[in-house]
Short mmCIF file of C-alpha atoms (C1' of nucleotides) in Angstrom, two decimals:
data_model
loop_
_atom_site.label_atom_id
_atom_site.label_comp_id
_atom_site.label_asym_id
_atom_site.label_seq_id
_atom_site.Cartn_x
_atom_site.Cartn_y
_atom_site.Cartn_z
CA UNK A 515 117.82 52.35 57.03
CA UNK A 516 114.20 51.12 57.13
CA UNK A 517 112.71 50.38 60.49
CA UNK A 518 112.41 46.62 60.98
CA UNK A 519 108.90 45.67 60.10
CA UNK A 520 106.95 43.59 62.54
CA UNK A 521 108.10 39.99 62.16
CA UNK A 522 106.52 36.73 63.17
CA UNK A 523 107.07 37.13 66.86
CA UNK A 524 107.66 33.49 67.73
CA UNK A 525 111.13 32.82 66.31
CA UNK A 526 112.29 36.38 65.78
CA UNK A 527 115.95 36.69 66.68
CA UNK A 528 115.96 39.67 69.02
CA UNK A 529 118.83 41.98 68.07
CA UNK A 530 119.86 43.99 71.08
CA UNK A 531 121.30 47.40 70.33
CA UNK A 532 124.98 47.12 71.03
CA UNK A 533 125.14 43.45 71.94
CA UNK A 534 125.22 40.43 69.76
CA UNK A 535 123.51 39.98 66.43
CA UNK A 536 120.29 38.28 67.37
CA UNK A 537 119.93 34.87 68.97
CA UNK A 538 117.86 33.48 71.72
CA UNK A 539 119.39 30.42 73.31
CA UNK A 540 121.56 30.04 76.39
CA UNK A 541 124.01 32.50 74.93
CA UNK A 542 122.00 35.07 76.83
CA UNK A 543 123.71 33.77 79.92
CA UNK A 544 127.11 34.30 78.40
CA UNK A 545 126.25 37.81 77.34
CA UNK A 546 125.11 38.59 80.86
CA UNK A 547 128.23 36.96 82.28
CA UNK A 548 130.42 39.21 80.14
CA UNK A 549 128.57 42.31 81.28
CA UNK A 550 128.74 41.26 84.91
CA UNK A 551 132.43 40.47 84.63
CA UNK A 552 133.06 43.89 83.12
CA UNK A 553 131.11 45.68 85.85
CA UNK A 554 132.98 43.77 88.52
CA UNK A 555 136.43 44.33 87.03
CA UNK A 556 135.75 48.02 86.42
CA UNK A 557 135.31 48.56 90.13
CA UNK A 558 138.70 46.90 90.64
CA UNK A 559 140.87 48.55 88.02
CA UNK A 560 140.67 51.03 85.15
CA UNK A 561 139.43 50.07 81.71
CA UNK A 562 142.90 50.35 80.21
CA UNK A 563 144.07 47.50 82.43
CA UNK A 564 141.27 45.16 81.44
CA UNK A 565 141.73 43.09 78.28
CA UNK A 566 139.21 41.26 76.15
CA UNK A 567 140.81 38.09 77.46
CA UNK A 568 140.01 39.13 81.04
CA UNK A 569 136.37 39.59 80.11
CA UNK A 570 136.27 36.29 78.26
CA UNK A 571 137.98 34.39 81.06
CA UNK A 572 135.66 35.97 83.60
CA UNK A 573 132.67 34.81 81.61
CA UNK A 574 134.10 31.32 81.18
CA UNK A 575 134.67 31.51 77.45
CA UNK A 576 137.59 31.89 75.07
CA UNK A 577 138.63 35.18 73.54
CA UNK A 578 137.30 34.44 70.04
CA UNK A 579 133.99 33.45 71.57
CA UNK A 580 133.81 36.86 73.23
CA UNK A 581 133.64 38.34 69.74
CA UNK A 582 130.55 36.33 69.04
CA UNK A 583 128.77 38.35 71.72
CA UNK A 584 130.33 41.78 71.41
CA UNK A 585 132.26 43.43 68.60
CA UNK A 586 134.80 44.94 71.00
CA UNK A 587 135.63 45.77 74.59
CA UNK A 588 134.34 49.29 74.00
CA UNK A 589 130.93 47.94 73.02
CA UNK A 590 130.65 46.18 76.38
CA UNK A 591 131.42 49.38 78.25
CA UNK A 592 129.01 51.37 76.11
CA UNK A 593 126.26 48.87 76.84
CA UNK A 594 126.89 49.24 80.57
CA UNK A 595 127.04 53.02 80.40
CA UNK A 596 123.89 53.10 78.29
CA UNK A 597 122.04 51.27 81.01
CA UNK A 598 123.40 53.43 83.78
CA UNK A 599 122.38 56.53 81.87
CA UNK A 600 118.92 55.09 81.32
CA UNK A 601 118.58 54.37 85.04
CA UNK A 602 119.64 57.88 85.95
CA UNK A 603 117.43 59.40 83.28
CA UNK A 604 114.30 58.80 85.29
CA UNK A 605 115.46 61.32 87.83
CA UNK A 606 115.45 64.12 85.27
CA UNK A 607 111.73 64.51 85.27
CA UNK A 608 111.78 64.43 89.03
CA UNK A 609 113.46 67.83 89.01
CA UNK A 610 110.38 69.34 87.47
CA UNK A 611 107.91 67.87 89.92
CA UNK A 612 110.17 68.55 92.91
CA UNK A 613 110.56 72.13 91.77
CA UNK A 614 106.82 72.60 91.60
CA UNK A 615 106.27 71.01 95.00
CA UNK A 616 109.21 72.17 97.06
CA UNK A 617 110.38 75.39 95.47
CA UNK A 618 113.78 76.04 93.98
CA UNK A 619 116.12 74.80 96.72
CA UNK A 620 114.30 71.55 97.32
CA UNK A 621 113.72 71.06 93.63
CA UNK A 622 117.32 71.36 92.59
CA UNK A 623 118.50 69.39 95.57
CA UNK A 624 116.23 66.47 94.84
CA UNK A 625 117.19 66.52 91.19
CA UNK A 626 120.92 66.60 91.74
CA UNK A 627 120.73 64.17 94.60
CA UNK A 628 119.00 61.53 92.52
CA UNK A 629 121.42 62.04 89.71
CA UNK A 630 124.41 61.74 91.97
CA UNK A 631 122.94 58.68 93.68
CA UNK A 632 122.65 56.81 90.40
CA UNK A 633 126.35 57.16 89.72
CA UNK A 634 127.69 56.97 93.25
CA UNK A 635 127.21 53.23 93.45
CA UNK A 636 129.41 52.50 90.43
CA UNK A 637 132.35 54.87 90.23
CA UNK A 638 134.27 52.38 88.12
CA UNK A 639 131.64 52.51 85.40
CA UNK A 640 131.62 56.30 85.50
CA UNK A 641 135.36 56.36 85.17
CA UNK A 642 135.33 53.87 82.31
CA UNK A 643 132.76 55.90 80.43
CA UNK A 644 134.80 59.04 80.93
CA UNK A 645 138.06 57.40 79.93
CA UNK A 646 136.45 55.95 76.85
CA UNK A 647 135.69 59.40 75.51
CA UNK A 648 139.41 59.82 74.88
CA UNK A 649 139.41 57.18 72.15
CA UNK A 650 135.83 56.41 71.21
CA UNK A 651 133.58 58.67 69.16
CA UNK A 652 130.46 56.78 70.15
CA UNK A 653 131.23 57.41 73.81
CA UNK A 654 131.64 61.12 73.10
CA UNK A 655 128.35 61.20 71.22
CA UNK A 656 126.52 59.39 73.98
CA UNK A 657 127.81 61.74 76.63
CA UNK A 658 127.12 64.81 74.50
CA UNK A 659 123.54 63.64 74.16
CA UNK A 660 123.20 63.17 77.92
CA UNK A 661 124.61 66.61 78.61
CA UNK A 662 122.33 68.13 75.99
CA UNK A 663 119.33 66.62 77.75
CA UNK A 664 120.25 68.07 81.11
CA UNK A 665 121.07 71.44 79.63
CA UNK A 666 117.70 71.54 77.89
CA UNK A 667 115.88 70.73 81.13
CA UNK A 668 117.79 73.27 83.18
CA UNK A 669 117.35 75.90 80.49
CA UNK A 670 113.60 75.34 80.60
CA UNK A 671 113.53 75.64 84.38
CA UNK A 672 115.54 78.87 84.36
CA UNK A 673 113.29 80.37 81.72
CA UNK A 674 110.20 79.36 83.64
CA UNK A 675 111.55 80.89 86.84
CA UNK A 676 112.36 84.10 85.01
CA UNK A 677 108.95 84.18 83.37
CA UNK A 678 107.18 83.93 86.70
CA UNK A 679 109.40 86.65 88.11
CA UNK A 680 111.17 84.41 90.62
CA UNK A 681 114.54 84.78 88.92
CA UNK A 682 115.95 88.00 87.52
CA UNK A 683 117.09 88.32 83.91
CA UNK A 684 120.78 87.86 83.18
CA UNK A 685 122.95 85.76 80.94
CA UNK A 686 120.99 83.74 78.36
CA UNK A 687 119.32 80.86 80.17
CA UNK A 688 120.97 78.23 78.00
CA UNK A 689 124.45 79.64 78.57
CA UNK A 690 123.90 79.66 82.30
CA UNK A 691 122.56 76.12 82.12
CA UNK A 692 125.60 74.91 80.19
CA UNK A 693 128.04 76.38 82.70
CA UNK A 694 126.15 74.97 85.69
CA UNK A 695 125.69 71.51 84.23
CA UNK A 696 129.34 71.37 83.28
CA UNK A 697 130.33 72.44 86.78
CA UNK A 698 128.25 69.65 88.22
CA UNK A 699 129.67 67.07 85.86
CA UNK A 700 133.24 67.98 86.71
CA UNK A 701 132.75 68.47 90.43
CA UNK A 702 130.74 65.32 90.97
CA UNK A 703 133.18 63.27 88.92
CA UNK A 704 136.11 64.59 90.94
CA UNK A 705 134.32 63.83 94.21
CA UNK A 706 133.23 60.39 93.03
CA UNK A 707 136.76 59.42 92.06
CA UNK A 708 138.33 61.08 95.08
CA UNK A 709 140.52 63.41 93.06
CA UNK A 710 142.32 66.23 94.72
CA UNK A 711 141.25 68.91 94.83
CA UNK A 712 137.64 67.85 95.11
CA UNK A 713 134.67 68.62 97.31
CA UNK A 714 133.92 66.29 100.18
CA UNK A 715 131.22 63.78 99.28
CA UNK A 716 128.89 65.06 102.01
CA UNK A 717 129.41 68.70 101.03
CA UNK A 718 129.36 68.56 97.25
CA UNK A 719 125.61 69.04 96.90
CA UNK A 720 125.48 71.92 99.36
CA UNK A 721 128.20 73.78 97.55
CA UNK A 722 126.90 73.13 94.05
CA UNK A 723 123.35 74.08 94.91
CA UNK A 724 124.58 77.26 96.55
CA UNK A 725 126.30 78.25 93.31
CA UNK A 726 123.25 77.26 91.27
CA UNK A 727 120.89 79.35 93.36
CA UNK A 728 123.17 82.38 93.39
CA UNK A 729 123.74 82.12 89.64
CA UNK A 730 120.07 81.72 88.82
CA UNK A 731 118.28 83.74 91.52
CA UNK A 732 121.02 86.13 92.61
CA UNK A 733 120.67 84.84 96.16
CA UNK A 734 121.37 81.61 97.97
CA UNK A 735 117.94 81.78 99.61
CA UNK A 736 115.22 82.50 97.05
CA UNK A 737 111.50 82.50 97.69
CA UNK B 1227 166.98 57.03 96.60
CA UNK B 1228 169.75 59.43 97.67
CA UNK B 1229 169.76 62.86 96.11
CA UNK B 1230 172.55 63.15 93.55
CA UNK B 1231 175.42 64.91 95.26
CA UNK B 1232 176.88 67.99 93.63
CA UNK B 1233 179.17 66.90 90.82
CA UNK B 1234 182.07 68.69 89.16
CA UNK B 1235 180.04 71.23 87.30
CA UNK B 1236 182.15 71.41 84.13
CA UNK B 1237 181.33 68.06 82.51
CA UNK B 1238 178.11 67.33 84.32
CA UNK B 1239 175.66 65.75 81.90
CA UNK B 1240 172.58 67.92 82.31
CA UNK B 1241 169.64 65.63 83.01
CA UNK B 1242 166.44 67.32 81.96
CA UNK B 1243 163.44 66.34 83.98
CA UNK B 1244 161.39 64.15 81.75
CA UNK B 1245 163.60 64.11 78.67
CA UNK B 1246 166.69 62.13 77.99
CA UNK B 1247 169.23 61.02 80.54
CA UNK B 1248 171.82 63.74 80.28
CA UNK B 1249 173.93 64.54 77.25
CA UNK B 1250 175.00 67.69 75.55
CA UNK B 1251 175.83 67.20 71.89
CA UNK B 1252 173.74 67.64 68.73
CA UNK B 1253 171.19 65.23 70.10
CA UNK B 1254 169.54 68.34 71.48
CA UNK B 1255 168.29 68.95 67.95
CA UNK B 1256 166.75 65.53 67.80
CA UNK B 1257 165.04 66.00 71.12
CA UNK B 1258 163.60 69.27 69.90
CA UNK B 1259 162.58 67.67 66.62
CA UNK B 1260 160.65 64.99 68.52
CA UNK B 1261 158.84 67.58 70.61
CA UNK B 1262 158.03 69.69 67.58
CA UNK B 1263 156.76 66.67 65.67
CA UNK B 1264 154.55 65.76 68.59
CA UNK B 1265 153.12 69.26 68.90
CA UNK B 1266 152.40 69.36 65.18
CA UNK B 1267 150.78 65.92 65.03
CA UNK B 1268 148.69 66.60 68.13
CA UNK B 1269 146.98 69.47 66.34
CA UNK B 1270 146.18 67.05 63.51
CA UNK B 1271 144.89 63.99 65.32
CA UNK B 1272 144.37 62.62 68.83
CA UNK B 1273 147.17 61.12 70.86
CA UNK B 1274 145.74 57.63 70.54
CA UNK B 1275 146.29 57.78 66.79
CA UNK B 1276 149.92 58.81 67.04
CA UNK B 1277 152.52 56.07 67.47
CA UNK B 1278 156.09 56.22 68.66
CA UNK B 1279 157.03 55.40 65.09
CA UNK B 1280 155.20 58.52 63.86
CA UNK B 1281 157.19 60.65 66.27
CA UNK B 1282 160.46 59.00 65.30
CA UNK B 1283 159.79 59.30 61.57
CA UNK B 1284 158.79 62.92 62.00
CA UNK B 1285 162.08 63.62 63.73
CA UNK B 1286 164.05 61.73 61.11
CA UNK B 1287 165.18 58.87 63.34
CA UNK B 1288 164.32 55.23 63.84
CA UNK B 1289 161.99 53.99 66.54
CA UNK B 1290 164.69 52.55 68.81
CA UNK B 1291 166.56 55.84 68.60
CA UNK B 1292 163.45 57.58 69.87
CA UNK B 1293 163.88 55.64 73.08
CA UNK B 1294 167.32 57.13 73.49
CA UNK B 1295 165.66 60.51 73.92
CA UNK B 1296 162.41 59.70 75.70
CA UNK B 1297 161.33 56.67 77.71
CA UNK B 1298 157.87 56.62 76.13
CA UNK B 1299 155.33 58.52 74.07
CA UNK B 1300 153.66 59.63 77.31
CA UNK B 1301 156.89 61.28 78.46
CA UNK B 1302 156.94 63.42 75.33
CA UNK B 1303 153.39 64.60 75.93
CA UNK B 1304 154.10 65.28 79.59
CA UNK B 1305 157.10 67.39 78.65
CA UNK B 1306 154.96 69.44 76.29
CA UNK B 1307 152.16 69.81 78.81
CA UNK B 1308 154.66 70.73 81.51
CA UNK B 1309 155.89 73.60 79.39
CA UNK B 1310 152.41 74.77 78.50
CA UNK B 1311 151.48 74.78 82.16
CA UNK B 1312 154.63 76.71 83.00
CA UNK B 1313 153.80 79.29 80.32
CA UNK B 1314 150.27 79.68 81.62
CA UNK B 1315 151.48 79.78 85.21
CA UNK B 1316 152.76 83.32 84.85
CA UNK B 1317 149.21 84.52 84.45
CA UNK B 1318 148.26 83.26 87.88
CA UNK B 1319 149.97 86.06 89.71
CA UNK B 1320 148.42 88.50 87.27
CA UNK B 1321 145.04 87.82 88.83
CA UNK B 1322 146.23 89.28 92.07
CA UNK B 1323 147.62 92.47 90.61
CA UNK B 1324 144.68 92.92 88.23
CA UNK B 1325 142.32 92.45 91.17
CA UNK B 1326 144.06 95.14 93.15
CA UNK B 1327 144.10 97.54 90.22
CA UNK B 1328 140.81 96.96 88.46
CA UNK B 1329 138.47 95.58 91.09
CA UNK B 1330 136.77 92.21 91.05
CA UNK B 1331 135.28 92.11 87.53
CA UNK B 1332 138.37 93.35 85.75
CA UNK B 1333 140.61 91.25 87.96
CA UNK B 1334 138.90 87.96 87.33
CA UNK B 1335 138.45 88.73 83.67
CA UNK B 1336 142.12 89.45 83.13
CA UNK B 1337 143.10 86.37 85.03
CA UNK B 1338 140.80 84.00 83.22
CA UNK B 1339 141.50 85.64 79.88
CA UNK B 1340 145.22 85.11 80.16
CA UNK B 1341 144.72 81.57 81.25
CA UNK B 1342 142.39 80.82 78.40
CA UNK B 1343 144.70 82.52 75.92
CA UNK B 1344 147.59 80.26 76.86
CA UNK B 1345 145.62 77.15 76.01
CA UNK B 1346 143.57 78.45 73.10
CA UNK B 1347 146.50 78.33 70.71
CA UNK B 1348 147.11 74.61 71.21
CA UNK B 1349 143.87 72.70 71.68
CA UNK B 1350 145.55 69.51 70.53
CA UNK B 1351 147.99 69.67 73.42
CA UNK B 1352 145.18 70.34 75.86
CA UNK B 1353 143.25 67.38 74.54
CA UNK B 1354 146.30 65.11 74.70
CA UNK B 1355 146.96 66.09 78.30
CA UNK B 1356 143.37 65.42 79.19
CA UNK B 1357 143.24 62.10 77.37
CA UNK B 1358 146.44 61.03 79.02
CA UNK B 1359 144.87 61.24 82.45
CA UNK B 1360 142.85 58.16 81.57
CA UNK B 1361 145.93 55.95 81.53
CA UNK B 1362 148.80 57.82 83.12
CA UNK B 1363 149.20 58.49 86.82
CA UNK B 1364 151.85 61.13 86.27
CA UNK B 1365 149.45 63.08 84.06
CA UNK B 1366 146.80 62.90 86.78
CA UNK B 1367 149.28 64.09 89.38
CA UNK B 1368 150.45 66.96 87.22
CA UNK B 1369 146.94 68.14 86.59
CA UNK B 1370 145.94 67.74 90.21
CA UNK B 1371 148.87 69.95 91.15
CA UNK B 1372 147.84 72.61 88.62
CA UNK B 1373 144.27 72.58 89.89
CA UNK B 1374 145.48 72.76 93.46
CA UNK B 1375 147.48 75.88 92.63
CA UNK B 1376 144.53 77.66 91.10
CA UNK B 1377 142.23 76.63 93.91
CA UNK B 1378 144.69 77.96 96.45
CA UNK B 1379 144.91 81.32 94.67
CA UNK B 1380 141.18 81.67 94.27
CA UNK B 1381 140.61 80.65 97.87
CA UNK B 1382 142.98 83.38 99.00
CA UNK B 1383 141.23 85.98 96.88
CA UNK B 1384 137.80 85.02 98.19
CA UNK B 1385 139.02 85.15 101.76
CA UNK B 1386 140.62 88.54 101.19
CA UNK B 1387 137.44 89.91 99.64
CA UNK B 1388 135.42 88.61 102.57
CA UNK B 1389 137.89 90.03 105.06
CA UNK B 1390 137.64 93.51 103.55
CA UNK B 1391 133.86 93.25 103.55
CA UNK B 1392 133.50 93.27 99.78
CA UNK B 1393 132.14 89.71 99.66
CA UNK B 1394 129.58 88.29 102.08
CA UNK B 1395 130.25 85.11 104.08
CA UNK B 1396 128.89 81.85 102.70
CA UNK B 1397 130.21 78.43 101.79
CA UNK B 1398 133.80 77.83 102.88
CA UNK B 1399 136.06 79.79 100.55
CA UNK B 1400 138.00 76.74 99.47
CA UNK B 1401 134.86 74.79 98.59
CA UNK B 1402 133.58 77.66 96.51
CA UNK B 1403 136.97 77.95 94.84
CA UNK B 1404 137.02 74.25 93.98
CA UNK B 1405 133.58 74.37 92.36
CA UNK B 1406 134.39 77.49 90.36
CA UNK B 1407 137.78 76.31 89.18
CA UNK B 1408 136.30 72.98 88.15
CA UNK B 1409 133.52 74.75 86.27
CA UNK B 1410 136.11 76.76 84.38
CA UNK B 1411 138.21 73.75 83.56
CA UNK B 1412 135.26 71.86 82.15
CA UNK B 1413 133.60 74.75 80.35
CA UNK B 1414 136.77 76.07 78.78
CA UNK B 1415 137.81 72.60 77.67
CA UNK B 1416 134.43 72.01 76.07
CA UNK B 1417 134.58 75.34 74.27
CA UNK B 1418 138.17 74.82 73.19
CA UNK B 1419 137.39 71.42 71.69
CA UNK B 1420 134.07 72.54 70.24
CA UNK B 1421 132.03 69.97 72.14
CA UNK B 1422 128.30 70.21 72.21
CA UNK B 1423 126.86 71.49 74.36
CA UNK B 1424 129.47 74.16 74.99
CA UNK B 1425 129.58 77.91 75.37
CA UNK B 1426 130.50 79.99 72.33
CA UNK B 1427 134.17 80.97 72.37
CA UNK B 1428 133.36 84.68 72.49
CA UNK B 1429 130.81 84.26 75.30
CA UNK B 1430 132.52 81.76 77.57
CA UNK B 1431 134.35 84.37 79.67
CA UNK B 1432 131.27 86.55 80.09
CA UNK B 1433 129.21 83.65 81.33
CA UNK B 1434 131.84 82.18 83.62
CA UNK B 1435 132.70 85.51 85.18
CA UNK B 1436 129.03 86.19 85.76
CA UNK B 1437 128.73 82.96 87.71
CA UNK B 1438 131.94 83.68 89.60
CA UNK B 1439 130.80 87.13 90.67
CA UNK B 1440 127.37 85.96 91.70
CA UNK B 1441 128.80 83.04 93.62
CA UNK B 1442 131.42 85.10 95.40
CA UNK B 1443 129.78 88.53 95.81
CA UNK B 1444 126.11 87.63 95.58
CA UNK B 1445 125.73 90.01 92.64
CA UNK B 1446 126.97 90.20 89.08
CA UNK B 1447 127.98 93.80 89.63
CA UNK B 1448 129.99 94.22 92.84
CA UNK B 1449 131.60 97.44 93.98
"C1'" DG C 932 195.90 54.12 68.63
"C1'" DA C 933 193.57 52.56 72.60
"C1'" DC C 934 189.68 54.27 75.13
"C1'" DT C 935 185.25 56.55 75.98
"C1'" DC C 936 181.01 58.47 75.23
"C1'" DT C 937 177.12 59.84 72.21
"C1'" DA C 938 174.23 58.31 69.00
"C1'" DT C 939 172.12 54.96 65.82
"C1'" DC C 940 169.33 51.02 64.27
"C1'" DA C 941 168.25 45.93 62.76
"C1'" DA C 942 166.41 42.30 64.96
"C1'" DC C 943 163.88 40.45 68.54
"C1'" DA C 944 160.47 39.33 72.30
"C1'" DC C 945 156.11 40.48 73.84
"C1'" DC C 946 151.32 41.64 74.21
"C1'" DG C 947 146.70 42.90 72.82
"C1'" DT C 948 143.30 42.95 69.05
"C1'" DG C 949 140.44 41.03 65.76
"C1'" DT C 950 139.60 37.34 62.02
"C1'" DC C 951 139.28 32.77 59.80
"C1'" DG C 952 137.95 28.45 59.34
"C1'" DA C 953 137.08 24.16 61.20
"C1'" DG C 954 134.57 22.26 64.15
"C1'" DT C 955 130.43 20.36 67.77
"C1'" DA C 956 125.99 19.92 69.62
"C1'" DA C 957 121.13 20.67 69.52
"C1'" DG C 958 117.06 21.37 66.94
"C1'" DT C 959 114.01 20.88 62.59
"C1'" DC C 960 111.80 18.48 59.31
"C1'" DA C 961 111.70 15.28 55.29
"C1'" DT D 1119 116.80 8.26 60.75
"C1'" DG D 1120 119.54 11.08 58.55
"C1'" DA D 1121 120.19 15.36 55.91
"C1'" DC D 1122 120.16 20.13 56.89
"C1'" DT D 1123 120.40 24.34 59.69
"C1'" DT D 1124 121.56 27.33 63.32
"C1'" DA D 1125 123.81 28.63 67.60
"C1'" DC D 1126 127.86 28.49 69.46
"C1'" DT D 1127 132.93 27.46 70.33
"C1'" DC D 1128 137.87 27.92 69.90
"C1'" DG D 1129 142.85 26.93 67.97
"C1'" DA D 1130 145.69 29.22 65.05
"C1'" DC D 1131 146.85 33.10 62.69
"C1'" DA D 1132 147.93 37.97 61.00
"C1'" DC D 1133 148.65 42.40 62.45
"C1'" DG D 1134 150.22 46.43 64.75
"C1'" DG D 1135 152.04 48.57 68.60
"C1'" DT D 1136 155.62 48.74 72.54
"C1'" DG D 1137 159.98 48.41 74.54
"C1'" DT D 1138 164.79 45.99 74.73
"C1'" DT D 1139 169.20 44.08 73.18
"C1'" DG D 1140 173.37 44.04 71.13
"C1'" DA D 1141 176.24 45.40 67.63
"C1'" DT D 1142 178.30 49.40 65.52
"C1'" DA D 1143 179.82 53.94 63.79
"C1'" DG D 1144 181.81 58.35 64.54
"C1'" DA D 1145 183.68 62.18 67.27
"C1'" DG D 1146 186.60 63.67 71.08
"C1'" DT D 1147 190.20 62.77 74.45
"C1'" DC D 1148 194.77 61.72 76.15
#
DNA sequence: GACTCTATCAACACCGTGTCGAGTAAGTCA
DNA sequence: TGACTTACTCGACACGGTGTTGATAGAGTC
């Protein structure tokens, strides 16, 4: 597919990724209303108990009109999750700088803390995104891509720490990174949703970082 | 609800937990046929793409007749998962004996190997059980109970190893156990389903055990 | 040969999704 | 001004899935 060539900017319909085929008028309000309704309802009940009609009603439109703005309920959720992921993405680079400034413990803590903070405020959205992976390939792909990004970052950090002699050799850095990132995903999700068993919200970071440091440095108290 | 009082044992219809309200006759075959159909289809496609009609057709009965044997599609899956969990449950106690006989590395490896082996043969069932947690409270409860069992076992082992001086003190044993068990759940699931990123099937145990040993003993090569 | 209990299914009621086609209202420009 | 376009709206429908009802057939007592 060719990249859209620059069009006359004045009347260009602006096609937003997963949203509606381009428009410009007051329909923007409706689109926002749908997204806001979805975010609100997702904090009240799981995705499977929210119908397209609920979203339409909440946005003050009829069900067919909903389909003018989004191709499906899934697309709404993916749009919301996309944004949440984008918000949290900024914190990834913060790991690197925090590592350089504060050493390993502080670095990892800052990184994981920021990440966790981004999701903590909207557990319903996190749950919806997770649930969606059961039925939606696009949701699986999106999440796989997010995980791949974190794994790549962590792999790089581990390799750097080994190169400068701060961490001993061991399992391949990428393998270690995969296991640790997956542990975090699962543990933080369980804590966020209040599963049992799960780590207490105010202990989860302490415990996870302890495992990270021991796995990477061989001690809970490196340099 | 009062517990059913002991009935005359001769003609008691035998109510099986999640299956049909009691009977005895040749309908047993049908019940088995439904379960077998479900197991077969689950290795072909995800639960969300299997309808009650598919299960009924596969068992050679009509859709309403299906409901004579099971109250819902979910109940069929829960029955299958129940059994798989029961099969895998035997391996739990093997951790303890293997630990006593072969020391920490061998003990954990045998334990996790057996566990993994039980699930490896039926990834479709594992996926169905996981997917089901998105919509089904009973599935969440069942899984929570399974996790709780493993966490309890691992907690006991960690405490025993600390008591005999083989493992140093650190994070509360239960917290450590939760994080490690969750890591295993997530990592083994990802490997089983071939997600990306995920650990290679022939490396997953090496990597996970390495993290376990470092987290528990502070070294990848304890006594 | 009346009675019971298992087993079966056609027909139905219901709900959620997604589409179609007929609009209306606001803007553009001849 | 009035023909034309574009954004937007929704009633009505078709479809596919779930779960229930009620009628019935056969096998097993007694």
